[in-house]
Structures are given as C-alpha cells and as structure tokens.
C-alpha cells in the first residue's frame, strides 16, 4: 500500500506517520527528515536545500522529486511506503501519480490557531528521532524518554514568521492535492484535535475504509 500523509505543521503528522509506518511495516519517508539529514551531513543536496528550509520556503520541486524517486527505488519500498511531507505542490503531485500512484491520502485536520499554539515548544531527540510537542511531552523536561539524551528545539520552529510562512505555503499547496485525492476517491479525513492514540485509531480505521 502506498500512503500519503497530509496535515498542517503541528497536526501530529510526523508522529502519526512514524507510528503508522511501524504498525503497517512500511518504510516511513519524510522529506523534511531527509533534508535535515542531508543538511547535518553537509551534502551537496543539503547545502542547496538549506536556504529554503531555514526560511520556511518550499525546496524547488526538481530537487525534492529526485530525492524521493531515489528513496522509493530502494528495495524496502517494493511492498509500499508511507510518504510524509510529500507531495506538497501540484508538480510534485503530478510526479508522484505518474511514478507511483497513491492508494490512500490521509488528511489530518487542525485549525491554524491550534497549530500555531502546538508549534511553540516543539523539540526532538537528535539520536532517536522522536518528536515532542503538545501531544507528547517528555517525562523529564528537555530529556528524551527513550535514551535520556538532551532534546533540541527544531530550528525551523523557532521563528514565528517562518511558521506563518509555512502555514500559508501549506494552505496554498494543499488545496490542489485535497481536490485531486478527493476526486480519485483516495482521500480520508481525520480530526487531529485529539490525543495521539485517538488520532492513530482514526487513521487506521480510515485507511481500511
Ligand atoms: P517539514 O519537516 O516537513 O516541515 O519540512 C521542513 C522543510 O523542508 C520545509 O519547510 C521545506 O523547506 C522542506 N520540504 C520538506 N518537504 C518538502 C516538499 N515536499 N517540497 C518542498 N520542500 C519541502
């Protein structure tokens, strides 16, 4: 099964994608994570992407599409995969539907005010990759539940202007995707204003429907 996860920043999309991928035994492909990994490793792609990710702008389509195409060509994706943060534009959508048509497009719904509120204070464990936020707070402040290591704030979450720019970009781009997947009959909407467990339950039920 090929699944796309959609949802405004702060909707819990990253957390839900990880949990869902584990449950369904599918690789979780997050374009945001791939860019962050490339940036921290100082690769050529990372250098090209950094100026966009730092200011909350979308990375040019050609760069993202090539990156995802390479990732999906790997052996672990032959039975399906879960895309998180991709496609995000009409061009990316056209590429994805041409290269590997999607079976289910999940839309985690959350209003902007709640999203902004949730985005303040998001952090992650650089070692385990676990995301913490309004829906999942670390048991000990600033420390990862799994490894006890120090958490770091996600740098692109710090700047409120960058957050607003990302929300505006999200709304501008998501409309076409939602319309397309609705027309295709692949769209499933899930209310994201609930606990992590409730949302996951909703997502699993919606995927099967
Ligand atoms: P995310 O963690 O999904 O919010 O992604 C962080 C940043 O990576 C975004 O603000 C963009 O600059 C870039 N990015 C991630 N996915 C895409 C995509 N599909 N298209 C363009 N840029 C992306």
mmCIF file of C-alpha atoms and ligand atoms in Angstrom:
data_model
loop_
_atom_site.group_PDB
_atom_site.id
_atom_site.type_symbol
_atom_site.label_atom_id
_atom_site.label_comp_id
_atom_site.label_asym_id
_atom_site.label_seq_id
_atom_site.Cartn_x
_atom_site.Cartn_y
_atom_site.Cartn_z
ATOM 1 C CA UNK A 1 0.000 0.000 0.000
ATOM 2 C CA UNK A 2 1.222 3.462 -0.921
ATOM 3 C CA UNK A 3 0.092 6.099 1.549
ATOM 4 C CA UNK A 4 0.473 9.878 1.670
ATOM 5 C CA UNK A 5 0.147 11.711 4.971
ATOM 6 C CA UNK A 6 -1.072 15.301 4.792
ATOM 7 C CA UNK A 7 -1.672 17.791 7.547
ATOM 8 C CA UNK A 8 -0.681 21.218 8.691
ATOM 9 C CA UNK A 9 2.565 21.563 10.674
ATOM 10 C CA UNK A 10 1.674 20.771 14.271
ATOM 11 C CA UNK A 11 -1.131 18.358 13.358
ATOM 12 C CA UNK A 12 0.963 15.450 14.629
ATOM 13 C CA UNK A 13 1.642 14.245 11.097
ATOM 14 C CA UNK A 14 5.265 13.283 11.837
ATOM 15 C CA UNK A 15 4.399 11.319 14.979
ATOM 16 C CA UNK A 16 1.410 9.621 13.345
ATOM 17 C CA UNK A 17 3.443 8.732 10.259
ATOM 18 C CA UNK A 18 6.135 7.051 12.354
ATOM 19 C CA UNK A 19 3.604 5.060 14.402
ATOM 20 C CA UNK A 20 1.574 4.102 11.370
ATOM 21 C CA UNK A 21 4.636 3.005 9.365
ATOM 22 C CA UNK A 22 5.669 0.789 12.274
ATOM 23 C CA UNK A 23 2.174 -0.743 12.571
ATOM 24 C CA UNK A 24 1.854 -1.381 8.843
ATOM 25 C CA UNK A 25 5.541 -2.375 8.478
ATOM 26 C CA UNK A 26 6.131 0.151 5.721
ATOM 27 C CA UNK A 27 9.134 2.468 5.351
ATOM 28 C CA UNK A 28 8.431 5.999 6.539
ATOM 29 C CA UNK A 29 9.740 8.536 4.039
ATOM 30 C CA UNK A 30 9.734 12.076 5.397
ATOM 31 C CA UNK A 31 11.109 14.704 3.025
ATOM 32 C CA UNK A 32 11.677 17.080 5.965
ATOM 33 C CA UNK A 33 13.766 14.393 7.737
ATOM 34 C CA UNK A 34 15.676 13.615 4.524
ATOM 35 C CA UNK A 35 16.540 17.307 4.124
ATOM 36 C CA UNK A 36 17.551 17.659 7.791
ATOM 37 C CA UNK A 37 19.799 14.580 7.468
ATOM 38 C CA UNK A 38 21.401 15.951 4.286
ATOM 39 C CA UNK A 39 21.926 19.348 5.925
ATOM 40 C CA UNK A 40 23.543 17.901 9.052
ATOM 41 C CA UNK A 41 25.781 15.674 6.893
ATOM 42 C CA UNK A 42 26.750 18.693 4.790
ATOM 43 C CA UNK A 43 25.900 17.012 1.472
ATOM 44 C CA UNK A 44 25.539 18.901 -1.795
ATOM 45 C CA UNK A 45 21.748 18.452 -1.626
ATOM 46 C CA UNK A 46 21.756 19.674 1.979
ATOM 47 C CA UNK A 47 23.623 22.851 1.019
ATOM 48 C CA UNK A 48 21.174 23.539 -1.819
ATOM 49 C CA UNK A 49 18.113 22.878 0.387
ATOM 50 C CA UNK A 50 19.246 24.804 3.469
ATOM 51 C CA UNK A 51 18.496 28.309 2.219
ATOM 52 C CA UNK A 52 14.878 27.233 1.641
ATOM 53 C CA UNK A 53 14.270 25.160 4.791
ATOM 54 C CA UNK A 54 15.764 27.914 7.017
ATOM 55 C CA UNK A 55 13.213 30.449 5.832
ATOM 56 C CA UNK A 56 10.252 28.063 5.666
ATOM 57 C CA UNK A 57 10.079 28.173 1.863
ATOM 58 C CA UNK A 58 9.482 25.060 -0.205
ATOM 59 C CA UNK A 59 12.579 23.490 -1.752
ATOM 60 C CA UNK A 60 12.362 23.522 -5.602
ATOM 61 C CA UNK A 61 10.268 20.662 -6.990
ATOM 62 C CA UNK A 62 13.038 19.081 -9.089
ATOM 63 C CA UNK A 63 15.310 18.629 -6.048
ATOM 64 C CA UNK A 64 12.556 17.074 -3.922
ATOM 65 C CA UNK A 65 11.208 14.804 -6.667
ATOM 66 C CA UNK A 66 14.663 13.377 -7.476
ATOM 67 C CA UNK A 67 15.350 12.801 -3.778
ATOM 68 C CA UNK A 68 12.043 10.904 -3.262
ATOM 69 C CA UNK A 69 12.405 8.960 -6.518
ATOM 70 C CA UNK A 70 15.832 7.685 -5.370
ATOM 71 C CA UNK A 71 14.485 6.734 -1.967
ATOM 72 C CA UNK A 72 11.434 4.878 -3.335
ATOM 73 C CA UNK A 73 13.637 2.935 -5.782
ATOM 74 C CA UNK A 74 15.228 1.132 -2.814
ATOM 75 C CA UNK A 75 14.299 -2.480 -2.111
ATOM 76 C CA UNK A 76 12.448 -1.825 1.159
ATOM 77 C CA UNK A 77 9.758 0.113 -0.757
ATOM 78 C CA UNK A 78 8.709 -2.711 -3.067
ATOM 79 C CA UNK A 79 5.592 -3.571 -0.989
ATOM 80 C CA UNK A 80 4.657 0.034 -0.376
ATOM 81 C CA UNK A 81 5.672 3.043 1.680
ATOM 82 C CA UNK A 82 4.354 5.972 3.607
ATOM 83 C CA UNK A 83 5.139 9.467 2.344
ATOM 84 C CA UNK A 84 5.236 12.265 4.899
ATOM 85 C CA UNK A 85 5.552 15.860 3.677
ATOM 86 C CA UNK A 86 5.434 14.882 0.009
ATOM 87 C CA UNK A 87 3.795 15.690 -2.395
ATOM 88 C CA UNK A 88 3.344 19.312 -1.407
ATOM 89 C CA UNK A 89 2.777 21.020 -4.754
ATOM 90 C CA UNK A 90 0.860 20.380 -7.961
ATOM 91 C CA UNK A 91 4.098 19.492 -9.791
ATOM 92 C CA UNK A 92 5.098 17.014 -7.064
ATOM 93 C CA UNK A 93 1.590 15.546 -7.189
ATOM 94 C CA UNK A 94 1.839 15.030 -10.953
ATOM 95 C CA UNK A 95 5.241 13.349 -10.499
ATOM 96 C CA UNK A 96 4.032 11.057 -7.726
ATOM 97 C CA UNK A 97 0.905 9.949 -9.576
ATOM 98 C CA UNK A 98 2.972 9.290 -12.727
ATOM 99 C CA UNK A 99 5.762 7.401 -10.959
ATOM 100 C CA UNK A 100 3.884 5.520 -8.217
ATOM 101 C CA UNK A 101 0.124 6.247 -7.874
ATOM 102 C CA UNK A 102 -1.047 6.619 -4.286
ATOM 103 C CA UNK A 103 -3.721 4.339 -2.702
ATOM 104 C CA UNK A 104 -4.615 6.424 0.350
ATOM 105 C CA UNK A 105 -4.134 10.129 1.101
ATOM 106 C CA UNK A 106 -4.702 10.855 4.781
ATOM 107 C CA UNK A 107 -5.593 14.407 5.768
ATOM 108 C CA UNK A 108 -5.068 15.258 9.458
ATOM 109 C CA UNK A 109 -7.331 18.238 10.043
ATOM 110 C CA UNK A 110 -6.452 21.004 12.517
ATOM 111 C CA UNK A 111 -7.228 24.734 12.545
ATOM 112 C CA UNK A 112 -4.368 27.261 12.236
ATOM 113 C CA UNK A 113 -4.722 28.766 15.732
ATOM 114 C CA UNK A 114 -4.326 25.351 17.378
ATOM 115 C CA UNK A 115 -1.456 24.536 15.001
ATOM 116 C CA UNK A 116 0.474 27.711 15.974
ATOM 117 C CA UNK A 117 -0.150 27.047 19.658
ATOM 118 C CA UNK A 118 1.162 23.498 19.279
ATOM 119 C CA UNK A 119 4.214 24.530 17.261
ATOM 120 C CA UNK A 120 5.667 26.593 20.087
ATOM 121 C CA UNK A 121 7.947 24.361 22.119
ATOM 122 C CA UNK A 122 8.385 21.511 19.657
ATOM 123 C CA UNK A 123 11.558 19.564 20.191
ATOM 124 C CA UNK A 124 13.138 16.349 19.016
ATOM 125 C CA UNK A 125 15.732 13.825 20.111
ATOM 126 C CA UNK A 126 18.588 14.017 17.587
ATOM 127 C CA UNK A 127 19.557 10.417 18.425
ATOM 128 C CA UNK A 128 16.172 8.595 18.405
ATOM 129 C CA UNK A 129 14.303 10.987 16.101
ATOM 130 C CA UNK A 130 11.317 11.121 18.497
ATOM 131 C CA UNK A 131 9.283 14.323 18.199
ATOM 132 C CA UNK A 132 7.914 16.019 21.307
ATOM 133 C CA UNK A 133 5.173 18.641 21.353
ATOM 134 C CA UNK A 134 1.761 19.470 22.779
ATOM 135 C CA UNK A 135 0.553 15.906 22.283
ATOM 136 C CA UNK A 136 3.667 14.187 23.561
ATOM 137 C CA UNK A 137 5.589 15.905 26.300
ATOM 138 C CA UNK A 138 8.881 14.408 27.576
ATOM 139 C CA UNK A 139 8.533 12.837 31.033
ATOM 140 C CA UNK A 140 11.603 14.787 32.235
ATOM 141 C CA UNK A 141 11.797 18.286 30.775
ATOM 142 C CA UNK A 142 14.373 18.586 27.974
ATOM 143 C CA UNK A 143 15.246 14.866 28.060
ATOM 144 C CA UNK A 144 14.310 12.051 25.682
ATOM 145 C CA UNK A 145 12.003 9.366 27.173
ATOM 146 C CA UNK A 146 13.851 6.619 25.288
ATOM 147 C CA UNK A 147 17.551 7.402 25.664
ATOM 148 C CA UNK A 148 17.583 10.183 28.291
ATOM 149 C CA UNK A 149 19.654 12.332 25.928
ATOM 150 C CA UNK A 150 19.188 16.101 25.575
ATOM 151 C CA UNK A 151 16.362 17.294 23.291
ATOM 152 C CA UNK A 152 16.896 20.038 20.788
ATOM 153 C CA UNK A 153 14.412 22.576 19.517
ATOM 154 C CA UNK A 154 13.661 22.185 15.820
ATOM 155 C CA UNK A 155 15.393 25.228 14.357
ATOM 156 C CA UNK A 156 12.705 25.943 11.758
ATOM 157 C CA UNK A 157 10.062 26.107 14.527
ATOM 158 C CA UNK A 158 11.713 28.979 16.432
ATOM 159 C CA UNK A 159 10.812 31.810 14.137
ATOM 160 C CA UNK A 160 7.102 32.775 14.215
ATOM 161 C CA UNK A 161 7.375 34.410 10.782
ATOM 162 C CA UNK A 162 8.781 31.179 9.367
ATOM 163 C CA UNK A 163 5.897 29.258 10.990
ATOM 164 C CA UNK A 164 3.314 31.599 9.447
ATOM 165 C CA UNK A 165 5.032 31.371 6.086
ATOM 166 C CA UNK A 166 4.967 27.585 6.298
ATOM 167 C CA UNK A 167 1.250 27.591 7.196
ATOM 168 C CA UNK A 168 0.472 29.931 4.278
ATOM 169 C CA UNK A 169 2.527 27.752 1.907
ATOM 170 C CA UNK A 170 0.737 24.677 3.245
ATOM 171 C CA UNK A 171 -2.716 26.150 2.544
ATOM 172 C CA UNK A 172 -1.735 27.362 -0.903
ATOM 173 C CA UNK A 173 -0.387 23.989 -1.978
ATOM 174 C CA UNK A 174 -2.662 21.535 -0.161
ATOM 175 C CA UNK A 175 -5.858 22.663 -1.890
ATOM 176 C CA UNK A 176 -4.983 21.055 -5.218
ATOM 177 C CA UNK A 177 -3.838 17.831 -3.543
ATOM 178 C CA UNK A 178 -7.030 17.553 -1.491
ATOM 179 C CA UNK A 179 -9.218 18.172 -4.541
ATOM 180 C CA UNK A 180 -7.290 15.638 -6.608
ATOM 181 C CA UNK A 181 -7.283 12.860 -3.998
ATOM 182 C CA UNK A 182 -10.962 13.512 -3.239
ATOM 183 C CA UNK A 183 -11.762 13.109 -6.926
ATOM 184 C CA UNK A 184 -9.654 9.931 -7.058
ATOM 185 C CA UNK A 185 -11.551 8.533 -4.052
ATOM 186 C CA UNK A 186 -8.290 8.109 -2.100
ATOM 187 C CA UNK A 187 -8.769 10.956 0.403
ATOM 188 C CA UNK A 188 -9.572 10.181 4.053
ATOM 189 C CA UNK A 189 -10.075 12.981 6.599
ATOM 190 C CA UNK A 190 -9.165 12.517 10.269
ATOM 191 C CA UNK A 191 -9.696 15.001 13.102
ATOM 192 C CA UNK A 192 -6.231 15.755 14.539
ATOM 193 C CA UNK A 193 -7.520 17.727 17.536
ATOM 194 C CA UNK A 194 -7.401 14.672 19.813
ATOM 195 C CA UNK A 195 -4.863 12.533 21.676
ATOM 196 C CA UNK A 196 -2.102 10.678 19.792
ATOM 197 C CA UNK A 197 -3.865 7.345 20.427
ATOM 198 C CA UNK A 198 -7.259 8.627 19.251
ATOM 199 C CA UNK A 199 -5.792 10.092 16.076
ATOM 200 C CA UNK A 200 -3.887 6.871 15.304
ATOM 201 C CA UNK A 201 -7.087 4.875 15.797
ATOM 202 C CA UNK A 202 -8.893 7.259 13.443
ATOM 203 C CA UNK A 203 -6.140 6.987 10.840
ATOM 204 C CA UNK A 204 -6.103 3.159 10.940
ATOM 205 C CA UNK A 205 -9.891 2.968 10.614
ATOM 206 C CA UNK A 206 -9.862 5.481 7.763
ATOM 207 C CA UNK A 207 -7.097 3.641 5.881
ATOM 208 C CA UNK A 208 -9.125 0.425 5.914
ATOM 209 C CA UNK A 209 -12.340 2.166 4.834
HETATM 210 P P1 LIG B 1 8.850 19.540 7.372
HETATM 211 O O1 LIG B 1 9.690 18.916 8.434
HETATM 212 O O2 LIG B 1 8.022 18.550 6.604
HETATM 213 O O3 LIG B 1 8.047 20.708 7.850
HETATM 214 O O4 LIG B 1 9.894 20.142 6.290
HETATM 215 C C1 LIG B 1 10.855 21.095 6.640
HETATM 216 C C2 LIG B 1 11.251 21.899 5.434
HETATM 217 O O5 LIG B 1 11.770 21.029 4.398
HETATM 218 C C3 LIG B 1 10.110 22.659 4.736
HETATM 219 O O6 LIG B 1 9.873 23.909 5.340
HETATM 220 C C4 LIG B 1 10.639 22.795 3.321
HETATM 221 O O7 LIG B 1 11.581 23.850 3.232
HETATM 222 C C5 LIG B 1 11.362 21.480 3.095
HETATM 223 N N1 LIG B 1 10.465 20.458 2.498
HETATM 224 C C6 LIG B 1 10.044 19.291 3.068
HETATM 225 N N2 LIG B 1 9.257 18.606 2.232
HETATM 226 C C7 LIG B 1 9.172 19.341 1.091
HETATM 227 C C8 LIG B 1 8.488 19.189 -0.144
HETATM 228 N N3 LIG B 1 7.728 18.120 -0.400
HETATM 229 N N4 LIG B 1 8.627 20.169 -1.083
HETATM 230 C C9 LIG B 1 9.406 21.233 -0.873
HETATM 231 N N5 LIG B 1 10.054 21.461 0.288
HETATM 232 C C10 LIG B 1 9.956 20.534 1.264
#
